[in-house]
Short mmCIF file of C-alpha atoms in Angstrom, two decimals:
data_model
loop_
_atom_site.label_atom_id
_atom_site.label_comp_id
_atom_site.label_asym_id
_atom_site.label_seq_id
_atom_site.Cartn_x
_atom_site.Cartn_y
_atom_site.Cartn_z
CA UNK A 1 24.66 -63.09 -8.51
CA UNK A 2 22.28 -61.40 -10.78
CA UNK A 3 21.75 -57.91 -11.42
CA UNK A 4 18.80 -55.64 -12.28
CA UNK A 5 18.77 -52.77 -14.11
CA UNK A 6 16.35 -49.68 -13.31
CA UNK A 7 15.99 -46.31 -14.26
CA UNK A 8 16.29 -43.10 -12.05
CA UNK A 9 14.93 -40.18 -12.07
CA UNK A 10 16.51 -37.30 -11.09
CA UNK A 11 14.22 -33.23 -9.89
CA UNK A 12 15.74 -30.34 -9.14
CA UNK A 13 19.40 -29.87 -7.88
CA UNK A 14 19.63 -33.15 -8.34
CA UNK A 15 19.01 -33.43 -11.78
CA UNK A 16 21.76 -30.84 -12.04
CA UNK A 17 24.18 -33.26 -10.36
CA UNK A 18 23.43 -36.28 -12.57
CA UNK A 19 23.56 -33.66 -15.13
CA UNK A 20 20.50 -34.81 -16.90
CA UNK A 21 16.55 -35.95 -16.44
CA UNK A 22 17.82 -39.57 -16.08
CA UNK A 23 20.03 -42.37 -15.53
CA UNK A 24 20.28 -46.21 -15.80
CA UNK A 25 21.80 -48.15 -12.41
CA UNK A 26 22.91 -51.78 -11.98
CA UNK A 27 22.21 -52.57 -8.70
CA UNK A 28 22.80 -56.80 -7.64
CA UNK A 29 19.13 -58.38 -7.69
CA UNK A 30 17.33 -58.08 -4.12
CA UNK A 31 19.37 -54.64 -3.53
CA UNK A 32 17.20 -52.13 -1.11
CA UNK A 33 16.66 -48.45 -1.15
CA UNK A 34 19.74 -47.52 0.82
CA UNK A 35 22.27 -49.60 -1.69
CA UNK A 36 21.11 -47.78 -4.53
CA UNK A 37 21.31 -44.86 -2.99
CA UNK A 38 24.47 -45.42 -1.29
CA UNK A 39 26.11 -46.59 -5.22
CA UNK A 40 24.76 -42.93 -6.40
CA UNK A 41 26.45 -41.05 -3.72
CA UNK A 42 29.60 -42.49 -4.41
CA UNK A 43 28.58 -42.04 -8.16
CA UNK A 44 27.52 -38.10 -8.01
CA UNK A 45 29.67 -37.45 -4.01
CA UNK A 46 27.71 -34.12 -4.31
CA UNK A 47 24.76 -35.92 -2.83
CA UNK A 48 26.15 -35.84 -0.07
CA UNK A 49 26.50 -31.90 0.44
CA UNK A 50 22.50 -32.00 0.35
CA UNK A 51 20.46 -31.79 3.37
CA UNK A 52 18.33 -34.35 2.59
CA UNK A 53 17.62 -37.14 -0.43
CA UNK A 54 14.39 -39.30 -1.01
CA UNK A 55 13.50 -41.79 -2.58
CA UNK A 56 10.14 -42.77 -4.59
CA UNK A 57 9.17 -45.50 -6.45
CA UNK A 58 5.56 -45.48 -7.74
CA UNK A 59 5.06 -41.49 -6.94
CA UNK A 60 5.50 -42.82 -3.58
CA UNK A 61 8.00 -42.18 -0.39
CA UNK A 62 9.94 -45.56 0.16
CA UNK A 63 12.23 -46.07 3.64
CA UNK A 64 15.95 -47.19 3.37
CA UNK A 65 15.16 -50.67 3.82
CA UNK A 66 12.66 -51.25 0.91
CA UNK A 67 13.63 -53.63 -1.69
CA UNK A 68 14.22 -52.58 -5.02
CA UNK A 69 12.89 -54.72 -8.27
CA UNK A 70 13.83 -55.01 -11.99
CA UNK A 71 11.94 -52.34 -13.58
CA UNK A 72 11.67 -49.68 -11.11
CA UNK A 73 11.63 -45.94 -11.25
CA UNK A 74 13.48 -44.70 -8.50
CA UNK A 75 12.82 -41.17 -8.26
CA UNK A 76 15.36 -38.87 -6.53
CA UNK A 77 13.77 -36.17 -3.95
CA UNK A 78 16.32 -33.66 -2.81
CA UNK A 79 15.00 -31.45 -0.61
CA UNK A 80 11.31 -30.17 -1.50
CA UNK A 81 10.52 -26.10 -1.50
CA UNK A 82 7.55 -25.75 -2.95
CA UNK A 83 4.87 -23.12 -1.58
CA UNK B 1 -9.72 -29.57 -6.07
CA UNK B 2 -5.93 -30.32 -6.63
CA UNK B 3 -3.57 -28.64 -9.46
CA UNK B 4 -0.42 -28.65 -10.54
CA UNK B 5 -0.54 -25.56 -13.41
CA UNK B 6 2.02 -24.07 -16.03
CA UNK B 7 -0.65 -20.87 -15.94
CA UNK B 8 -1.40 -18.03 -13.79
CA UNK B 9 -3.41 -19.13 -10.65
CA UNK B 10 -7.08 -17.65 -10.72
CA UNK B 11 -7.51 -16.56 -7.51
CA UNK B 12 -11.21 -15.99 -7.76
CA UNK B 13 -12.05 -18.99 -9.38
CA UNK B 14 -10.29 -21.23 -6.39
CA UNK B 15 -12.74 -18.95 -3.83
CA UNK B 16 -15.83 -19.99 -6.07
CA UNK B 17 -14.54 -23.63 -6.47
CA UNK B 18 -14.94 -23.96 -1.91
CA UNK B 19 -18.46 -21.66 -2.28
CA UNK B 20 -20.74 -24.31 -0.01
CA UNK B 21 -23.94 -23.03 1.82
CA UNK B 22 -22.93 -24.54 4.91
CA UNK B 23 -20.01 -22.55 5.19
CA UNK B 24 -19.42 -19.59 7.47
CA UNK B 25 -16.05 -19.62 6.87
CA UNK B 26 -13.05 -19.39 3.86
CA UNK B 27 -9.87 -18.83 4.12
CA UNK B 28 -7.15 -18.61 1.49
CA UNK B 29 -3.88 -18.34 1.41
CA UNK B 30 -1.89 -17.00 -1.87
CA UNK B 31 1.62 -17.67 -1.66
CA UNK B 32 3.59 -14.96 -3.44
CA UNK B 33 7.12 -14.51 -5.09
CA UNK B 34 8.71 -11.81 -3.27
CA UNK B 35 11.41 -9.39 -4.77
CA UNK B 36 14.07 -10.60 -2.00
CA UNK B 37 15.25 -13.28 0.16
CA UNK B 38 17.66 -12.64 3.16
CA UNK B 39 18.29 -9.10 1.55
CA UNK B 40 19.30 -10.52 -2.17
CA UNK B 41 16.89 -9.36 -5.09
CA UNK B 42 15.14 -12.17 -6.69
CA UNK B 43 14.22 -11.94 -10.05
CA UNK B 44 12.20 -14.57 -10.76
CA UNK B 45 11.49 -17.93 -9.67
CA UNK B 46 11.20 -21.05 -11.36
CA UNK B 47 9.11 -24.09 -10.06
CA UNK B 48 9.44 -27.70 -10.83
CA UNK B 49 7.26 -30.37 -9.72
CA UNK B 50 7.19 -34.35 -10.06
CA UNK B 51 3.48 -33.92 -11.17
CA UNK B 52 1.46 -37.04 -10.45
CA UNK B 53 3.36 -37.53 -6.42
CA UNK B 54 3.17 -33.97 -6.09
CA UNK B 55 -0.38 -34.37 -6.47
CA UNK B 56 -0.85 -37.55 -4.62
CA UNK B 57 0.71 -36.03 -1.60
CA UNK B 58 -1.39 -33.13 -1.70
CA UNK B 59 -4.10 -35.51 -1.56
CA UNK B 60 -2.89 -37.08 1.22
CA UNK B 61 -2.33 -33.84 3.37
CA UNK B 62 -5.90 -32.96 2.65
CA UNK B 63 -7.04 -36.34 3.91
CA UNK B 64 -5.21 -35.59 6.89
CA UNK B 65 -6.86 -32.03 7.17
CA UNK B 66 -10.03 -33.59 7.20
CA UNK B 67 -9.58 -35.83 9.65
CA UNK B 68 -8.57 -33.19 12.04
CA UNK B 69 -10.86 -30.32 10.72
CA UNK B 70 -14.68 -30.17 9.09
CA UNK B 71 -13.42 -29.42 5.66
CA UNK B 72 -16.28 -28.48 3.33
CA UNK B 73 -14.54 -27.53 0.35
CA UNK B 74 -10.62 -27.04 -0.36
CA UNK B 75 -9.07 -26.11 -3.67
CA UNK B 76 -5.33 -25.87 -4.09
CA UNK B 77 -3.26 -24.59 -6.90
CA UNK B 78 0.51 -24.54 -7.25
CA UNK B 79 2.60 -23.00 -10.10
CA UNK B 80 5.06 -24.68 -11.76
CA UNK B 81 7.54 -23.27 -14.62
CA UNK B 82 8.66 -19.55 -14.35
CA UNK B 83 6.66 -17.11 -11.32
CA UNK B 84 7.95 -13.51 -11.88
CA UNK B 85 7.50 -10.99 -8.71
CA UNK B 86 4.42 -10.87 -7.08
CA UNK B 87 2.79 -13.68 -8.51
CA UNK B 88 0.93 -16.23 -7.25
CA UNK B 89 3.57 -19.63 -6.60
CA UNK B 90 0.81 -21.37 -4.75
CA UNK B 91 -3.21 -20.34 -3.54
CA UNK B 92 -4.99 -22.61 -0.79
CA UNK B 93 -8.52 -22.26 -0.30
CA UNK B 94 -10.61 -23.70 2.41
CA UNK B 95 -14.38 -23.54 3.54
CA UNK B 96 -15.50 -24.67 6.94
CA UNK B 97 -18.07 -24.19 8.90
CA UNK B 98 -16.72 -22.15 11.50
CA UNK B 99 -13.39 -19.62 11.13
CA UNK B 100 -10.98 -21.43 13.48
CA UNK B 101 -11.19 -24.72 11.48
CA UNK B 102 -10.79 -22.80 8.29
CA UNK B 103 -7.61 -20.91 9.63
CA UNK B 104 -6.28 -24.37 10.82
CA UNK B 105 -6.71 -26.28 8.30
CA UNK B 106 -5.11 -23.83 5.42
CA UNK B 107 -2.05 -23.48 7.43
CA UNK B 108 -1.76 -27.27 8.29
CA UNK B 109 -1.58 -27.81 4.41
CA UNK B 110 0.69 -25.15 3.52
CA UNK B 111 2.53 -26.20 6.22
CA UNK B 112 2.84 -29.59 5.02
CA UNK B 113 2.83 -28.83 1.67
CA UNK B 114 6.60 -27.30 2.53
CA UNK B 115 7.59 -30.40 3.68
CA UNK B 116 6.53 -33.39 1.82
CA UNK B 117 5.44 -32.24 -1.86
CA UNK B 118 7.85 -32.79 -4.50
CA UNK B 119 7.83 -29.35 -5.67
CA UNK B 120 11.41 -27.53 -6.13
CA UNK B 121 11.97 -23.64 -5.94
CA UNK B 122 14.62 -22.26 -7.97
CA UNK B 123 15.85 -18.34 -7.24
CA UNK B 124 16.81 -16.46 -9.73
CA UNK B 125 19.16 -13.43 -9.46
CA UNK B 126 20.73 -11.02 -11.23
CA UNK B 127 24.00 -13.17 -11.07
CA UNK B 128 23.24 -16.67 -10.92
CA UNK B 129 20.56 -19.25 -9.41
CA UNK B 130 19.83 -21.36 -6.32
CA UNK B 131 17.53 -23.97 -5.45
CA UNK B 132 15.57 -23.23 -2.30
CA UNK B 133 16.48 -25.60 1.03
CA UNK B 134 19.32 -27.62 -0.64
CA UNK B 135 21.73 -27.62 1.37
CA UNK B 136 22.18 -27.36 5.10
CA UNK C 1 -8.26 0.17 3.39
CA UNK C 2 -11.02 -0.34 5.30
CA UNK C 3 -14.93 -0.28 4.57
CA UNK C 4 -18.54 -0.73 5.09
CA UNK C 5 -20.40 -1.01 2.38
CA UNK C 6 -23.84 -1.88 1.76
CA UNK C 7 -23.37 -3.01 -1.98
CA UNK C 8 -21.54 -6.55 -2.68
CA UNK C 9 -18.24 -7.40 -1.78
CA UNK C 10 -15.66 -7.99 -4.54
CA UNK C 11 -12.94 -10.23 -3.19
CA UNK C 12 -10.40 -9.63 -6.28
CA UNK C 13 -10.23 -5.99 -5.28
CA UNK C 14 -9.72 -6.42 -1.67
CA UNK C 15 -6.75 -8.65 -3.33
CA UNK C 16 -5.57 -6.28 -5.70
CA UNK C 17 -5.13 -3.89 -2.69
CA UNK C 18 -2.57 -5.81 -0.54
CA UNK C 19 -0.56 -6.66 -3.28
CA UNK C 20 3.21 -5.48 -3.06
CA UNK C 21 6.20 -6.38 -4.16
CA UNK C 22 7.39 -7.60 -0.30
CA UNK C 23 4.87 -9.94 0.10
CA UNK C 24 5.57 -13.64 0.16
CA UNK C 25 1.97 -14.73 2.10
CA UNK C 26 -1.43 -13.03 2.01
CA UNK C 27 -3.86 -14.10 4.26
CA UNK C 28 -7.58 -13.94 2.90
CA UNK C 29 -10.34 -14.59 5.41
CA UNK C 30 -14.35 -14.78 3.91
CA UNK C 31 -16.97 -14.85 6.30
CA UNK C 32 -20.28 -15.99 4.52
CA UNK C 33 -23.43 -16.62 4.96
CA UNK C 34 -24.16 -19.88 6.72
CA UNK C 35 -27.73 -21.60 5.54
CA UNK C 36 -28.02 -22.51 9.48
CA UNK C 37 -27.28 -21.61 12.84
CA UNK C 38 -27.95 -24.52 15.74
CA UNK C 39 -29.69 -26.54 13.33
CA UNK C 40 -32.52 -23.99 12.66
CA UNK C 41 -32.30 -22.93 8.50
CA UNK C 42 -31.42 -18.94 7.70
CA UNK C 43 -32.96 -17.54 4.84
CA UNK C 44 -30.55 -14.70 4.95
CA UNK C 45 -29.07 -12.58 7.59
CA UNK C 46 -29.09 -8.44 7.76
CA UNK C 47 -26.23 -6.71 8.75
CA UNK C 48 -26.43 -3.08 11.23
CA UNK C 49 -23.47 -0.74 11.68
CA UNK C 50 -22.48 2.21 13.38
CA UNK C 51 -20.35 3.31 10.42
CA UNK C 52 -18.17 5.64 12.00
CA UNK C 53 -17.33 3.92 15.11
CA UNK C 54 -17.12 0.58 13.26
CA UNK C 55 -14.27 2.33 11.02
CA UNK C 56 -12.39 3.76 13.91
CA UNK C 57 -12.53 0.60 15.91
CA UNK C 58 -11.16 -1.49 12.94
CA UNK C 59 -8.23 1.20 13.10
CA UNK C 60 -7.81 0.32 16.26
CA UNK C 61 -7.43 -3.35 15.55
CA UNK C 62 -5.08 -2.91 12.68
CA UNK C 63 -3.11 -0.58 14.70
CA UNK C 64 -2.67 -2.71 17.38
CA UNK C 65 -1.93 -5.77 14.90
CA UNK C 66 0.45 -3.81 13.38
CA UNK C 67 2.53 -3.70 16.86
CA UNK C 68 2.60 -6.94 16.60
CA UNK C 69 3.17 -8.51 13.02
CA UNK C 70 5.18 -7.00 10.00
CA UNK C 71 1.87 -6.04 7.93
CA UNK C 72 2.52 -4.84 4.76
CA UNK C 73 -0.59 -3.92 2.95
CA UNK C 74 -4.17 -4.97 4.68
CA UNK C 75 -7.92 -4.66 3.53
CA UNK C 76 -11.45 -5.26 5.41
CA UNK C 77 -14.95 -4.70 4.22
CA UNK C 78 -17.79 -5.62 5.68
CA UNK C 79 -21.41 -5.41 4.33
CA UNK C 80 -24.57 -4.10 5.92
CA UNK C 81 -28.02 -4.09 4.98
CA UNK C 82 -29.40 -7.75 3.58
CA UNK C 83 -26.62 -10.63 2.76
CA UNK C 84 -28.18 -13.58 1.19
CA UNK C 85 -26.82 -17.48 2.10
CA UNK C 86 -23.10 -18.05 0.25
CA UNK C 87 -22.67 -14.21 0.06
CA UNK C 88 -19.69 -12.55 2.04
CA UNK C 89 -20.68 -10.63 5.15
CA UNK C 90 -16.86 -9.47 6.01
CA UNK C 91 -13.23 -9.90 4.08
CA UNK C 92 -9.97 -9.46 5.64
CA UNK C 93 -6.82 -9.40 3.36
CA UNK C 94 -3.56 -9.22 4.75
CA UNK C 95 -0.12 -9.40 3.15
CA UNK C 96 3.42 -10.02 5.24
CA UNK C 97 6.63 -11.29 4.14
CA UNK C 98 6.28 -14.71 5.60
CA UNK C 99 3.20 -16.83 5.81
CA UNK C 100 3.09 -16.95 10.35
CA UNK C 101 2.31 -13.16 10.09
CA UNK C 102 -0.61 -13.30 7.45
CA UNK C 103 -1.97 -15.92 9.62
CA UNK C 104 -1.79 -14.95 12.37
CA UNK C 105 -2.38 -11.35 11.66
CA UNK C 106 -5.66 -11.93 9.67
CA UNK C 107 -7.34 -14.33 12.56
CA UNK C 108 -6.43 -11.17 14.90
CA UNK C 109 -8.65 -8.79 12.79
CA UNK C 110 -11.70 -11.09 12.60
CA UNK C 111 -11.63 -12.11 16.29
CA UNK C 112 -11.38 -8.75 17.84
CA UNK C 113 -13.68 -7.52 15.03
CA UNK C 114 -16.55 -9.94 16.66
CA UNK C 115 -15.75 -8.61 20.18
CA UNK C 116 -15.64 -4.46 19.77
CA UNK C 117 -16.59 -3.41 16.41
CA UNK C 118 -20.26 -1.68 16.29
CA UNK C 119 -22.13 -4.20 13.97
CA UNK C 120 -24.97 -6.09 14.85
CA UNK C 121 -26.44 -8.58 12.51
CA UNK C 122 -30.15 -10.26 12.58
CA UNK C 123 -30.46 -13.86 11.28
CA UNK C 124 -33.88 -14.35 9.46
CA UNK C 125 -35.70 -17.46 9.19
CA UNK C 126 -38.95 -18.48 7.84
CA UNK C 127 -40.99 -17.77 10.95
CA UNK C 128 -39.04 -14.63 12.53
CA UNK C 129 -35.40 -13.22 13.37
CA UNK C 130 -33.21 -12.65 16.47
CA UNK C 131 -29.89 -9.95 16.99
CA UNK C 132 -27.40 -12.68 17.36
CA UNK C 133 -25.68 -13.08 21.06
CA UNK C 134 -27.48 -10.27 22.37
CA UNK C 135 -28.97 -12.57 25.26
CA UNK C 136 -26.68 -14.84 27.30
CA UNK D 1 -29.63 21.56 40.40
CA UNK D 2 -29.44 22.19 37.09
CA UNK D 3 -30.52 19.62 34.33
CA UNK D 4 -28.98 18.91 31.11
CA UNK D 5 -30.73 17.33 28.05
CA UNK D 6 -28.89 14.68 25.77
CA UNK D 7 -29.63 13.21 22.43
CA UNK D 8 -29.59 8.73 22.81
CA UNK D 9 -29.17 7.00 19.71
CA UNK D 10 -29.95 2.91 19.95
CA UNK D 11 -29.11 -0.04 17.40
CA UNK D 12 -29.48 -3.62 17.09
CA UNK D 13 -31.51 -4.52 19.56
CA UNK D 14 -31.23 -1.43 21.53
CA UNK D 15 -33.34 0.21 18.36
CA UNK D 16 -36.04 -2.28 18.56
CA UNK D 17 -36.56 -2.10 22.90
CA UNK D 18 -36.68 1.57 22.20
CA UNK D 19 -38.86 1.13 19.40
CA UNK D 20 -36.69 3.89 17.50
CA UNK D 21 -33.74 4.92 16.30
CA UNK D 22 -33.42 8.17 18.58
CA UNK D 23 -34.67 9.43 22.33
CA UNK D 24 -33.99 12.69 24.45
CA UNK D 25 -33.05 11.96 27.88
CA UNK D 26 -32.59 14.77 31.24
CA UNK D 27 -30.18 14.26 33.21
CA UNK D 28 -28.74 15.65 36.24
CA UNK D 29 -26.03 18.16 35.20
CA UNK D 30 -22.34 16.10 36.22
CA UNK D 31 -24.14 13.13 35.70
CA UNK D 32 -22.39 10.05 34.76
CA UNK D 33 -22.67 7.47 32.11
CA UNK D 34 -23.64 4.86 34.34
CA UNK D 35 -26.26 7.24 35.54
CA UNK D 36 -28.17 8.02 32.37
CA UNK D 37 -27.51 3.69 31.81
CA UNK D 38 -29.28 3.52 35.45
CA UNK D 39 -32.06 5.66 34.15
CA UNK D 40 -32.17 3.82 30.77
CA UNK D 41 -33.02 0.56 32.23
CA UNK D 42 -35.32 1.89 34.32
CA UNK D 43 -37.32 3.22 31.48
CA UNK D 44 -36.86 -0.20 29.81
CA UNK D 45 -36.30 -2.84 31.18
CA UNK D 46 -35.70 -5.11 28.54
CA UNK D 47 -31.87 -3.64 28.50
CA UNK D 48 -31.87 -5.43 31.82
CA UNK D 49 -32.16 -9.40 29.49
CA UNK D 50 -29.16 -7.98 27.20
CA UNK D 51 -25.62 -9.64 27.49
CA UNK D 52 -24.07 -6.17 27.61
CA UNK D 53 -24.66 -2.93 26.95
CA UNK D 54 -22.07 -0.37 26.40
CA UNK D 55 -22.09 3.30 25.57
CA UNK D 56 -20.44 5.40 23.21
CA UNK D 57 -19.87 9.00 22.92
CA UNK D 58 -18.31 10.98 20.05
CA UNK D 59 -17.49 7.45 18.23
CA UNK D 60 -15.51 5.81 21.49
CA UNK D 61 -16.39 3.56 24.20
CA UNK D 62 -16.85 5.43 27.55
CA UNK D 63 -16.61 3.67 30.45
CA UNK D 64 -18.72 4.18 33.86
CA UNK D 65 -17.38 7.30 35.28
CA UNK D 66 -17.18 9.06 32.15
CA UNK D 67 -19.07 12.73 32.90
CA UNK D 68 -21.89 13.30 30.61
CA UNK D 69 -22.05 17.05 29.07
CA UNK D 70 -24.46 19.14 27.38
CA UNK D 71 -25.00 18.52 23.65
CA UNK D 72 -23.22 14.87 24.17
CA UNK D 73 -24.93 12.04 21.54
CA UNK D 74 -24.90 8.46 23.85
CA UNK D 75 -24.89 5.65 21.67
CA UNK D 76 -26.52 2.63 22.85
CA UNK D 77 -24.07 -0.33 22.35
CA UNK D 78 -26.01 -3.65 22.81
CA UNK D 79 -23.49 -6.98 22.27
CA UNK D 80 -22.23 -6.64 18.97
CA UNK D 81 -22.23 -9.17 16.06
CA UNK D 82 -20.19 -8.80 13.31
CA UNK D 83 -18.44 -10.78 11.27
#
């Protein structure tokens, strides 16, 4: 099976968990949102502790179930405080 | 109007950017660093925002102010980098005809703002940092 | 602080005053000048006070919102004599901890300022005036 | 009975049905307010069209029973509009 590779993104607290701005992710080709999501939390388990994560691809909001292609940016969203 | 800014927020020139002669109405809302949250001293904060969705979002939570509202004007400004006590983090403004719409409408976007715009607040103390909502 | 004043009024100042170090949310509400009223075009409206009464009743009104929302620092002013279209007839600044409170606080002052305060105002249009809501 | 002489002082509209700022008015000594309002719209009836029409003495609304004295100022409070 073939894999992609795409880049994440990483704001806030969890940029402090990846410890850094970005990282690169194999995921197998035709993988959705919650795979790669589910491979980081087993990566960085302090995802976990969080009371919520997102995920954006194109500075937008994408649900669990949205499939993710070769040459992405998935953006991690931990939870927003802005205001 | 829609900013994301590294500078101070001009209050007055946000009031001047919603001026319209058919409004009767303005309200603004300045968002403001405080010296203390749940009785520890805050220092400082320190914003950080994933610019161009932060702004898209805001976009789309004044699109769905104006279908709800007779929105005139709005401007909106949020500070990003360090916001020392007292500052301005974030300043809404909003013209309308009438008041009611214009109170509305700048609390629906704060409101929203809080929830969907990728915007992180760190607090800094005396003894270490947090970021804001993180955990449960 | 609260005023009537007959010369402009500057919004940055009314600011200034409810600034404090407690505040996370300040509530600014701007009445202006409308260019119409039921379709028929003001050229500019002229404001009438009682002065003394009109500063004891807005007492009253902060008093009483004070009973009911943590208000830190607050600020009104409200012209008389001739406003033209755009300019501000009344501000109302009001600074709490959380953002509810300025809210909430601030659309207080301005409702029960329409219903007791001693301040009549004339709209003027081409071909004559009329005391607003004096007839039902 | 005796008779007591008060000082009214109109604005807004009140000023223009008038047609001035100030008028003396006799009263009945232990008159009330309603009674020199009674005697008001008499005199003009335009008061009569108004919404409302409150008075004030010494800077605070007085209601219908409130006794009138010697020396008092009634203010003429037609609906107000500010804002």
């Amino acid at each position: 099976m073939s894999e992609i590779q795409i880049k994440v993104v990483a704001f806030g607290i969890a940029r402090d968990i990846i410890g850094g701005r970005e990282l690169n992710l194999k995921l197998k080709s035709g993988s959705k949102a919650q795979e790669a999501m589910h491979l980081l939390k087993s990566q960085y388990p302090a995802f976990e502790q969080l009371s919520t994560l997102n995920l954006a691809i194109n500075e937008e909001y994408v649900d669990d179930n949205h499939v993710i292609i070769e040459g992405d940016e998935l953006v991690l969203i931990p939870p927003v405080s802005g205001g | 109007m829609i900013e994301i800014t590294e500078h101070k927020i001009d209050v007055p020139t946000l009031i001047a950017a919603v001026s319209h002669d058919g409004a009767g109405a303005t309200d603004v809302f300045i968002g403001t660093t405080r010296n203390k949250t749940s009785e520890k001293a805050v220092v400082k904060l320190d914003f950080e925002a994933y610019e161009p969705m932060a702004v898209k979002e805001l976009q789309k939570i004044v699109d769905r102010a104006k279908e709800q509202w007779p929105i005139l004007k709005y401007a909106i400004s949020h500070r990003v980098g360090v916001v020392e006590i007292g500052e301005e983090a974030v300043v809404i403004a909003v013209s309308t005809p009438h008041r009611q719409a214009a109170f509305e409408s700048c609390q629906f976007i704060i409101d929203e703002l809080k929830k969907t715009v990728p915007i992180w607040k760190k607090e800094i103390f005396e003894d270490g940092d947090v970021w804001v909502a993180s955990h449960p």
